[in-house]
XYZ file of C-alpha atoms in Angstrom:
656
model
C 0.000 0.000 0.000
C 1.587 3.252 -1.132
C 1.735 6.089 1.371
C 0.465 9.458 0.190
C 2.947 12.304 0.509
C 1.661 15.556 1.970
C 2.374 18.447 -0.361
C 2.487 21.978 1.037
C 1.474 24.929 -1.076
C 3.011 28.373 -0.940
C 0.773 30.849 0.890
C -0.786 33.417 -1.385
C 0.408 36.964 -0.584
C -2.383 38.769 1.232
C -1.144 42.303 1.704
C -3.853 44.833 2.447
C -3.068 48.554 2.472
C -3.230 50.169 5.903
C -6.584 51.920 6.447
C -6.964 55.568 7.410
C -8.440 55.704 10.923
C -10.780 58.349 12.306
C -9.255 60.960 14.609
C -11.846 61.416 17.350
C -12.174 64.411 19.687
C -11.573 62.111 22.641
C -8.110 61.194 21.317
C -7.303 64.832 20.621
C -8.444 66.242 23.995
C -6.810 63.556 26.103
C -3.598 63.740 24.075
C -3.467 59.953 23.947
C 0.027 58.485 23.788
C 1.272 56.970 20.519
C 3.333 53.774 20.880
C 5.785 53.012 18.038
C 7.875 49.843 18.028
C 10.353 50.860 15.333
C 11.841 47.447 14.487
C 14.370 46.897 11.732
C 11.987 44.407 10.024
C 8.452 45.205 11.173
C 7.048 48.466 12.495
C 4.171 48.369 14.969
C 2.271 51.564 15.798
C -0.968 52.481 17.527
C -2.725 54.311 20.355
C -1.888 53.402 23.949
C -5.586 52.852 24.737
C -5.816 49.909 22.317
C -4.962 46.303 23.138
C -3.087 45.767 19.871
C -1.231 48.088 17.496
C -3.336 49.661 14.780
C -0.710 49.041 12.081
C 1.864 46.300 11.563
C 3.879 46.719 8.358
C 7.288 46.072 6.818
C 9.625 48.897 7.733
C 10.581 49.659 4.132
C 9.567 52.152 1.495
C 9.788 52.238 -2.290
C 9.768 55.340 -4.465
C 8.229 54.333 -7.779
C 9.736 55.825 -10.922
C 8.591 56.075 -14.500
C 5.572 58.244 -13.767
C 4.962 61.956 -14.065
C 4.720 62.262 -10.285
C 6.881 60.013 -8.160
C 4.866 58.018 -5.638
C 6.325 56.631 -2.408
C 4.776 53.463 -1.028
C 5.344 52.272 2.528
C 5.010 48.800 4.005
C 1.664 47.210 3.211
C 1.006 49.670 0.376
C 3.567 47.730 -1.703
C 1.487 45.014 -3.387
C 4.335 42.988 -4.896
C 7.589 43.628 -3.097
C 9.633 41.574 -5.585
C 8.825 43.920 -8.481
C 10.344 46.890 -6.624
C 13.080 44.931 -4.830
C 15.811 47.184 -6.312
C 13.962 50.324 -5.202
C 13.436 49.341 -1.563
C 14.885 51.654 1.027
C 15.058 51.402 4.807
C 16.133 53.796 7.522
C 18.269 51.159 9.249
C 21.891 50.116 9.087
C 21.670 46.739 10.845
C 19.434 47.791 13.773
C 20.479 51.461 14.104
C 18.559 54.268 12.376
C 20.881 56.202 10.067
C 18.677 57.380 7.171
C 16.359 59.972 8.678
C 14.811 61.060 5.392
C 13.348 57.553 5.164
C 12.386 57.660 8.855
C 10.447 60.847 8.201
C 8.445 59.104 5.459
C 7.660 56.269 7.902
C 6.475 58.736 10.544
C 4.333 60.542 7.955
C 2.734 57.217 7.048
C 1.974 56.425 10.707
C 0.560 59.815 11.651
C -1.497 60.162 8.468
C -3.064 56.717 8.869
C -3.802 57.382 12.535
C -5.915 60.243 11.203
C -4.025 63.095 12.882
C -5.160 66.209 11.019
C -3.562 69.029 13.053
C -1.420 70.967 10.618
C 2.284 70.862 11.432
C 1.756 69.469 14.940
C 1.449 65.965 16.392
C 0.168 66.958 19.823
C 0.602 63.540 21.441
C 3.364 62.038 23.618
C 5.474 59.453 21.806
C 6.948 56.225 23.172
C 9.568 54.974 20.714
C 11.848 51.935 20.738
C 15.526 52.173 19.871
C 18.493 49.824 19.474
C 20.542 48.468 22.361
C 23.358 50.967 23.072
C 21.934 53.305 20.483
C 24.557 55.955 19.572
C 23.912 59.429 20.966
C 24.173 60.868 17.477
C 21.314 58.685 16.220
C 19.125 59.609 19.198
C 19.969 63.280 18.719
C 18.748 63.252 15.105
C 15.649 61.261 16.076
C 14.726 63.790 18.775
C 15.424 66.631 16.375
C 13.071 65.054 13.817
C 10.255 64.563 16.345
C 10.529 67.942 18.078
C 11.418 70.184 15.136
C 9.437 68.563 12.345
C 6.378 67.240 14.194
C 6.410 69.476 17.324
C 5.581 66.583 19.649
C 5.183 67.563 23.331
C 7.413 64.753 24.670
C 9.148 61.527 23.715
C 10.299 58.508 25.755
C 12.848 56.004 24.465
C 13.177 52.343 25.399
C 14.647 49.052 24.164
C 12.165 46.702 22.502
C 13.397 43.520 24.222
C 13.306 45.237 27.639
C 9.743 46.372 26.961
C 8.910 42.764 26.110
C 10.491 41.651 29.406
C 8.489 44.358 31.197
C 5.305 42.931 29.706
C 6.309 39.556 31.181
C 7.257 40.759 34.715
C 6.207 44.408 35.227
C 5.569 44.676 38.996
C 8.522 42.854 40.561
C 11.255 45.126 41.936
C 14.827 43.970 42.257
C 14.241 41.300 39.650
C 17.060 39.408 37.915
C 16.701 38.191 34.354
C 18.614 37.143 31.271
C 16.964 38.320 28.057
C 17.743 36.541 24.790
C 16.616 38.830 21.980
C 16.580 37.167 18.536
C 16.142 39.979 16.028
C 16.148 40.404 12.264
C 19.734 41.610 11.838
C 21.243 41.043 15.294
C 20.822 38.936 18.432
C 21.476 40.172 21.972
C 22.006 38.623 25.393
C 20.970 41.271 27.933
C 21.382 40.750 31.697
C 18.977 42.552 34.036
C 20.308 43.054 37.572
C 17.843 44.296 40.213
C 15.467 45.584 37.538
C 18.190 47.545 35.717
C 19.784 46.696 32.416
C 23.488 45.896 32.923
C 24.891 47.354 29.722
C 28.541 46.618 30.534
C 28.025 42.867 30.420
C 25.581 42.722 27.501
C 26.640 41.003 24.278
C 25.592 41.293 20.635
C 25.854 38.867 17.683
C 25.601 40.128 14.100
C 23.396 37.241 12.953
C 19.615 37.093 12.681
C 16.637 36.162 10.537
C 18.065 38.232 7.688
C 21.079 35.889 7.527
C 18.780 32.854 7.620
C 16.858 34.169 4.633
C 19.974 34.845 2.552
C 21.520 31.486 3.489
C 18.403 29.471 2.604
C 17.860 31.508 -0.563
C 21.347 30.591 -1.819
C 20.850 26.911 -0.932
C 17.559 26.666 -2.836
C 18.838 28.488 -5.906
C 21.868 26.208 -6.083
C 19.755 23.083 -5.630
C 16.933 24.138 -7.982
C 18.704 26.328 -10.516
C 15.925 25.751 -13.084
C 13.460 27.502 -10.758
C 15.787 30.278 -9.600
C 13.431 33.011 -10.804
C 10.525 31.525 -8.842
C 12.487 31.205 -5.581
C 12.169 34.813 -4.445
C 13.237 36.265 -1.107
C 9.602 36.784 -0.071
C 8.812 33.113 -0.670
C 11.960 32.066 1.180
C 10.861 34.129 4.195
C 7.490 32.349 4.173
C 9.175 28.945 3.899
C 11.358 29.716 6.926
C 8.368 30.737 9.043
C 6.247 27.765 7.978
C 8.737 24.882 7.769
C 11.855 25.643 9.827
C 12.478 24.683 13.445
C 15.345 24.680 15.907
C 16.939 21.384 16.834
C 17.287 20.599 20.580
C 20.347 18.459 19.757
C 21.695 19.326 16.331
C 24.425 16.659 16.120
C 22.082 13.789 17.011
C 19.346 15.060 14.684
C 21.762 15.228 11.753
C 22.517 11.544 12.287
C 18.778 10.800 12.233
C 18.509 12.452 8.819
C 20.976 9.889 7.492
C 18.268 7.217 7.888
C 16.089 6.860 4.801
C 12.783 6.305 6.638
C 13.298 9.311 8.936
C 14.254 11.573 6.034
C 11.262 10.395 4.002
C 8.748 11.115 6.774
C 10.212 14.491 7.781
C 10.956 16.026 4.379
C 8.470 18.724 3.418
C 7.449 18.906 -0.250
C 6.578 22.424 -1.414
C 4.566 22.893 -4.605
C 5.624 25.873 -6.694
C 2.984 27.481 -8.932
C 3.011 26.316 -12.531
C 0.806 26.417 -15.634
C -0.523 22.980 -16.478
C -3.302 21.427 -18.489
C -6.399 20.573 -16.471
C -6.329 16.974 -15.331
C -8.058 14.324 -17.350
C -9.771 11.204 -16.115
C -9.117 7.948 -17.936
C -12.069 5.953 -19.276
C -15.501 7.353 -18.425
C -18.929 6.158 -19.520
C -19.008 8.482 -22.518
C -17.500 7.467 -25.834
C -14.086 8.335 -27.178
C -15.411 11.046 -29.461
C -16.936 12.910 -26.527
C -13.637 12.578 -24.690
C -11.799 13.968 -27.698
C -14.118 16.979 -27.763
C -13.487 17.499 -24.055
C -9.722 17.340 -24.398
C -9.844 19.795 -27.316
C -11.646 22.301 -25.093
C -9.094 21.705 -22.342
C -6.244 22.376 -24.734
C -7.884 25.533 -26.021
C -8.509 26.883 -22.504
C -4.993 25.923 -21.443
C -3.453 27.766 -24.406
C -5.414 30.904 -23.532
C -4.371 30.620 -19.887
C -0.728 30.109 -20.826
C -0.792 33.163 -23.073
C -2.335 35.281 -20.312
C 0.261 34.087 -17.800
C 3.052 34.660 -20.308
C 1.832 38.237 -20.822
C 1.687 38.832 -17.054
C 5.188 37.359 -16.598
C 6.626 39.415 -19.469
C 5.016 42.611 -18.154
C 6.519 41.992 -14.711
C 9.947 41.396 -16.240
C 9.530 44.516 -18.373
C 8.799 46.588 -15.275
C 11.943 45.222 -13.629
C 14.017 45.988 -16.749
C 12.649 49.539 -16.886
C 13.466 50.029 -13.201
C 17.079 48.958 -13.731
C 17.280 51.162 -16.840
C 16.188 54.177 -14.787
C 18.739 53.331 -12.124
C 21.433 53.254 -14.837
C 20.343 56.639 -16.167
C 20.478 58.129 -12.663
C 23.930 56.646 -12.003
C 22.801 54.594 -9.008
C 25.554 52.412 -7.489
C 23.286 49.345 -7.376
C 22.514 49.587 -11.105
C 25.499 47.512 -12.289
C 24.761 44.778 -9.735
C 21.108 44.722 -10.795
C 22.147 44.611 -14.461
C 24.325 41.556 -13.874
C 21.547 39.885 -11.879
C 19.337 40.222 -14.972
C 22.012 38.596 -17.141
C 23.087 41.659 -19.156
C 26.498 43.258 -19.497
C 25.625 46.704 -20.806
C 22.813 49.206 -21.124
C 22.654 48.492 -24.880
C 21.904 44.818 -24.267
C 19.268 45.806 -21.703
C 17.627 48.146 -24.224
C 17.510 45.305 -26.770
C 15.909 43.067 -24.175
C 13.272 45.736 -23.429
C 12.425 46.043 -27.131
C 12.126 42.272 -27.464
C 9.818 42.039 -24.442
C 7.639 44.857 -25.773
C 7.356 43.065 -29.122
C 6.458 39.752 -27.466
C 3.794 41.365 -25.280
C 2.270 43.191 -28.251
C 2.154 40.033 -30.391
C 0.580 37.941 -27.630
C -2.052 40.584 -26.904
C -2.925 40.835 -30.590
C -3.219 37.039 -30.796
C -5.507 36.885 -27.760
C -7.635 39.746 -29.081
C -8.033 37.932 -32.406
C -9.127 34.753 -30.647
C -11.678 36.611 -28.561
C -13.142 38.408 -31.580
C -13.416 35.199 -33.608
C -14.839 33.293 -30.612
C -12.799 30.284 -31.602
C -14.126 27.023 -30.199
C -11.561 24.903 -32.027
C -7.767 25.240 -31.917
C -7.679 24.375 -35.667
C -9.834 27.250 -36.811
C -8.369 29.420 -39.607
C -5.441 27.079 -40.301
C -6.636 23.464 -40.507
C -10.403 22.995 -40.680
C -9.916 19.473 -42.022
C -8.917 18.344 -38.497
C -12.256 19.425 -37.047
C -13.465 16.452 -35.018
C -16.940 16.732 -36.532
C -15.460 15.500 -39.824
C -14.484 12.131 -38.320
C -16.509 9.144 -37.189
C -14.009 7.593 -34.776
C -11.178 8.787 -32.540
C -8.501 6.524 -34.076
C -8.822 7.953 -37.580
C -8.903 11.484 -36.155
C -5.705 11.025 -34.140
C -3.986 9.361 -37.106
C -4.816 12.341 -39.304
C -3.642 14.596 -36.505
C -0.227 12.890 -36.388
C 0.104 13.152 -40.174
C -0.658 16.853 -39.964
C 1.910 17.211 -37.200
C 4.555 15.598 -39.428
C 3.615 17.927 -42.289
C 3.851 21.045 -40.103
C 7.184 19.904 -38.688
C 8.648 19.413 -42.192
C 7.375 22.845 -43.234
C 8.984 24.341 -40.118
C 12.311 22.664 -40.924
C 12.187 23.907 -44.517
C 11.542 27.474 -43.360
C 14.524 27.307 -41.041
C 16.722 25.957 -43.832
C 15.581 28.639 -46.288
C 16.228 31.392 -43.782
C 19.712 30.019 -43.132
C 20.484 29.872 -46.871
C 19.284 33.442 -47.315
C 21.552 34.578 -44.516
C 24.654 32.966 -46.100
C 23.820 33.984 -49.662
C 23.795 37.677 -49.028
C 21.051 38.705 -46.686
C 17.317 39.239 -46.945
C 15.475 41.328 -49.408
C 11.875 42.419 -49.591
C 12.055 44.297 -52.924
C 14.700 42.839 -55.253
C 14.316 39.551 -57.088
C 17.854 39.154 -58.481
C 19.474 35.761 -57.893
C 23.233 36.137 -58.093
C 24.215 32.681 -56.850
C 22.929 29.976 -59.115
C 19.183 30.241 -58.973
C 18.447 28.970 -55.485
C 15.870 31.739 -55.202
C 15.296 32.312 -58.880
C 11.580 32.847 -58.403
C 10.924 36.425 -57.248
C 7.932 35.247 -55.232
C 10.213 33.141 -53.043
C 12.366 36.071 -51.917
C 11.224 36.917 -48.373
C 12.274 39.365 -45.725
C 13.587 38.403 -42.295
C 10.328 39.579 -40.758
C 8.290 37.309 -43.051
C 10.450 34.300 -42.204
C 10.157 35.079 -38.489
C 6.379 35.424 -38.637
C 5.963 32.166 -40.540
C 8.295 30.319 -38.179
C 6.392 31.590 -35.138
C 3.131 30.499 -36.728
C 4.493 26.985 -37.369
C 5.849 26.796 -33.817
C 2.424 27.712 -32.460
C 0.781 25.028 -34.587
C 3.320 22.437 -33.443
C 2.668 23.303 -29.807
C -1.075 22.876 -30.239
C -0.704 19.552 -32.050
C 1.804 18.240 -29.495
C -0.466 19.159 -26.581
C -3.491 17.492 -28.192
C -1.528 14.303 -28.924
C -0.132 14.282 -25.381
C -3.641 14.738 -23.942
C -4.956 11.929 -26.134
C -2.181 9.600 -24.936
C -2.867 10.433 -21.300
C -6.582 9.885 -21.822
C -6.488 6.552 -23.619
C -3.042 4.892 -23.366
C -3.230 2.839 -20.158
C 0.017 1.082 -20.863
C 1.921 4.373 -20.860
C 0.111 5.950 -17.922
C 2.687 4.724 -15.414
C 5.527 6.324 -17.362
C 3.928 9.682 -18.080
C 5.823 12.798 -17.016
C 4.315 14.516 -13.986
C 4.735 18.242 -14.491
C 3.706 19.011 -10.906
C 6.630 17.009 -9.506
C 9.034 19.019 -11.626
C 7.856 22.181 -9.821
C 8.341 20.836 -6.291
C 10.895 21.763 -3.642
C 12.032 19.131 -1.146
C 13.130 20.633 2.175
C 14.874 18.050 4.320
C 17.909 18.632 6.536
C 17.695 22.365 5.766
C 14.699 22.525 8.109
C 17.094 22.431 11.077
C 20.334 23.492 9.374
C 19.181 27.016 8.470
C 18.095 28.076 12.021
C 21.270 26.486 13.421
C 23.330 29.479 12.246
C 22.051 31.367 15.323
C 23.945 28.876 17.478
C 26.787 28.273 14.984
C 27.439 31.472 12.939
C 30.599 29.893 11.498
C 28.338 27.817 9.219
C 27.876 30.939 7.078
C 31.398 32.284 7.558
C 30.689 34.682 10.444
C 33.534 34.376 12.934
C 31.514 35.032 16.073
C 30.296 33.011 19.027
C 26.790 31.558 18.933
C 23.966 32.195 21.371
C 25.005 29.365 23.701
C 28.631 30.524 23.999
C 27.467 34.117 24.450
C 25.138 33.136 27.309
C 28.020 31.315 28.966
C 30.306 34.361 28.599
C 27.685 36.699 30.093
C 26.993 34.422 33.074
C 30.707 34.006 33.735
C 30.968 37.751 34.527
C 28.895 37.374 37.718
C 29.370 35.648 41.036
C 27.698 32.235 41.503
C 24.749 33.682 43.444
C 23.884 36.202 40.709
C 24.460 33.554 38.031
C 21.843 31.362 39.673
C 19.332 34.240 39.837
C 19.882 35.055 36.171
C 19.559 31.418 35.099
C 16.262 31.099 36.985
C 14.702 33.799 34.812
C 15.795 33.368 31.187
C 13.428 35.154 28.791
C 13.355 34.688 24.989
C 11.856 37.299 22.680
C 12.273 38.669 19.140
C 10.848 37.756 15.734
C 13.223 34.819 15.205
C 11.782 33.171 18.341
C 8.665 32.394 16.269
C 10.331 29.196 15.072
C 9.381 26.061 17.052
C 11.588 24.383 19.685
C 13.662 27.476 20.486
C 12.775 27.116 24.174
C 13.811 23.441 24.191
C 17.106 24.287 22.478
C 18.005 26.989 25.009
C 17.105 24.626 27.863
C 19.407 21.958 26.386
C 22.251 24.490 26.113
C 21.746 25.711 29.696
C 21.757 22.114 30.905
C 25.264 21.699 29.481
C 26.450 25.110 30.724
C 25.128 25.206 34.284
C 26.620 23.233 37.189
C 25.286 19.780 38.069
C 21.791 19.814 39.670
C 21.444 23.600 39.371
C 18.034 25.015 38.533
C 17.113 27.207 35.596
C 13.883 28.417 33.998
C 13.326 29.453 30.387
C 10.251 31.462 29.408
C 9.156 32.356 25.863
C 7.288 35.594 25.113
C 3.572 35.052 24.564
C 3.567 36.960 21.271
C 7.110 37.523 20.034
C 5.980 39.892 17.267
C 3.758 42.211 19.357
C 5.156 41.669 22.850
C 7.480 44.695 22.710
C 4.626 47.003 21.662
C 2.370 45.655 24.405
C 5.149 46.066 26.968
C 5.714 49.682 25.895
C 1.966 50.294 26.205
C 1.896 48.753 29.678
C 4.932 50.806 30.720
C 3.430 54.064 29.404
C 0.083 53.575 31.175
C 1.350 52.566 34.640
C 3.036 54.283 37.605
C 3.192 57.697 35.905
C 6.187 56.451 33.930
C 5.366 58.731 31.030
C 5.510 61.887 33.177
C 8.675 60.823 35.000
C 10.802 59.612 32.103
C 9.620 61.465 28.985
C 11.850 64.144 27.473
C 9.939 67.411 27.071
C 10.548 70.115 24.497
C 12.161 72.320 27.135
C 14.552 69.561 28.232
C 15.427 68.860 24.601
C 16.380 72.511 24.059
C 18.305 72.793 27.331
C 20.183 69.480 27.453
C 20.551 68.573 23.796
C 18.957 66.112 21.417
C 20.925 63.127 22.724
C 19.548 63.540 26.244
C 17.889 60.457 27.721
C 16.030 59.849 30.952
C 16.965 56.428 32.240
C 14.310 53.946 33.393
C 13.930 50.173 33.727
C 13.479 49.654 29.975
C 15.911 52.204 28.593
C 19.539 52.449 27.583
C 22.071 54.056 29.880
C 22.732 57.719 29.190
C 26.365 58.626 28.605
C 26.837 62.382 28.407
C 29.700 62.930 25.985
C 31.974 65.946 26.687
C 31.540 68.920 24.323
C 33.984 69.353 21.482
C 36.747 71.887 22.156
C 37.203 74.150 19.171
C 40.445 76.035 18.737
C 40.113 79.718 19.556
C 36.687 79.388 21.191
C 37.418 77.618 24.450
C 40.521 78.188 26.553
C 42.496 74.995 27.112
C 42.545 73.789 30.734
C 45.447 74.862 32.924
C 47.978 72.036 33.165
C 48.144 70.426 36.598
C 51.727 70.336 38.017
C 53.095 66.886 38.800
C 53.278 65.707 42.409
C 56.279 66.827 44.424
C 57.592 63.284 44.511
C 57.911 63.338 40.719
C 59.516 66.819 40.507
C 63.194 66.984 39.830
C 65.395 67.877 42.764
C 67.564 70.844 41.930
């Protein structure tokens, strides 16, 4: 008894543009706080009175070109992110905001969709997340943007992973904890000592979900090079979220994958989209002639569907070509890389490719328009009415005539190719002259054709051959039982088999050397952080290990960290590992809880007056914030007197 294999389909992209919310008088009068979790991958924003953020979107923007007025799309407004992949822009460098022109566009998107309609003023306190050990210069520009551009009354900064930890244990004072933050670009191990973030002993790893995506993308494109164009970064991200998991014991699990039965039962088969003929059932109660009529209709519908999909594919490629062409004209640095990714070496070759795509799209649209006007019910109409099935009494004679016609069309196609080749070697094509200078091969003036005529006739013969081949193949699948077991399954050709990669890709968090990053993994980093404390504090930290961050969405992360702690900690010592309830929204919820309790907002927000007096990099420290390091002012020559040198101690002075 054969076991059926479960086949997973790729999730259809369901991106809905962010709605524009109503700005009520209640929100305006109460000056309700706005919570913004400004993550390097996803941005979460909403009012502090709501249970969940109003908007969750990719923290990227794309400025579309090729139109009279340039349009900037943000996050969920981008319908197909792969089409504008070369135009994407983000405000982050790793996890630190550096591009504040892009950050301003993100803020505009948030405030506009929240419905704030006060001109030039966002009269609401802001709670904003920032990176661990965020540079003062970055915070200074962020405060300058919020206070000078949006005139906000106050702003409070905090770390997203600490807000998530606050959502987990908000009311306990003097608490110890070890936070493992698994982010998009970086991972952090953050110790909390007596409810305060110990920044001196925190550690960072430059590996995250972004590295997983790139690693898995390269693996799939090497393994399935024929489907490289279909294996996009967006699909790879979905595959990681749906099919990857951490391994509690990676070495032992790799040995399990060496067993055939284990590999067979744990390999996930992913079906890529493809254009195929509708399935046919073998032997029904109706006669063969009725089946032949049915398969003819299937072929006709399939040809129309294939043309429509080919047009859509060509139009998408054309848009990508035009985007790269505009980047070349503007002198963008990424233009040459994008050009090589498309398989071209120069702008001239790209222009030729654009012309060819335009021609193909125009021809296919004209062909489809002709078919719709003629309302063709038969694929033979206008070129071979003698193969109309109504002219035959049985299926065998019809298919025999069909095969003869196929042979005739093939020979005509070969002759056209040969004639075009002879014309090329004899001196080129001509559409007006009828002189034959080389022995009468084309002595008849009527036989002298142009290159365009040869090309059109060859394309017509190719189209006829495709139709005949598809009908014959459908007939064989419908009636040839002896060959049914050896028929080619097109669906299997468009399948991805994900086996050992299901645990190998997430393993780079614990072994970054697998992708060439010479850094310690999460387990070694935890051990290094714990080693900086005395045994009593180590035990308190190990009893409250907290995992958060988008990468923690993958299954078995808690079990893997527990297994690592079991090998790190002393014999019979206790430890507890807790996973955030909602790793994607936990930081936003923690910031909301922090802002609405214990007057935290009044105590730790930076007002406009404090910003003007103490500088844009000023920060009020609290349980979820970075530590503020006040850098000394720059001494400019001629403006500030140098300090008076202090004489050395008497013991160091020379004795006269």
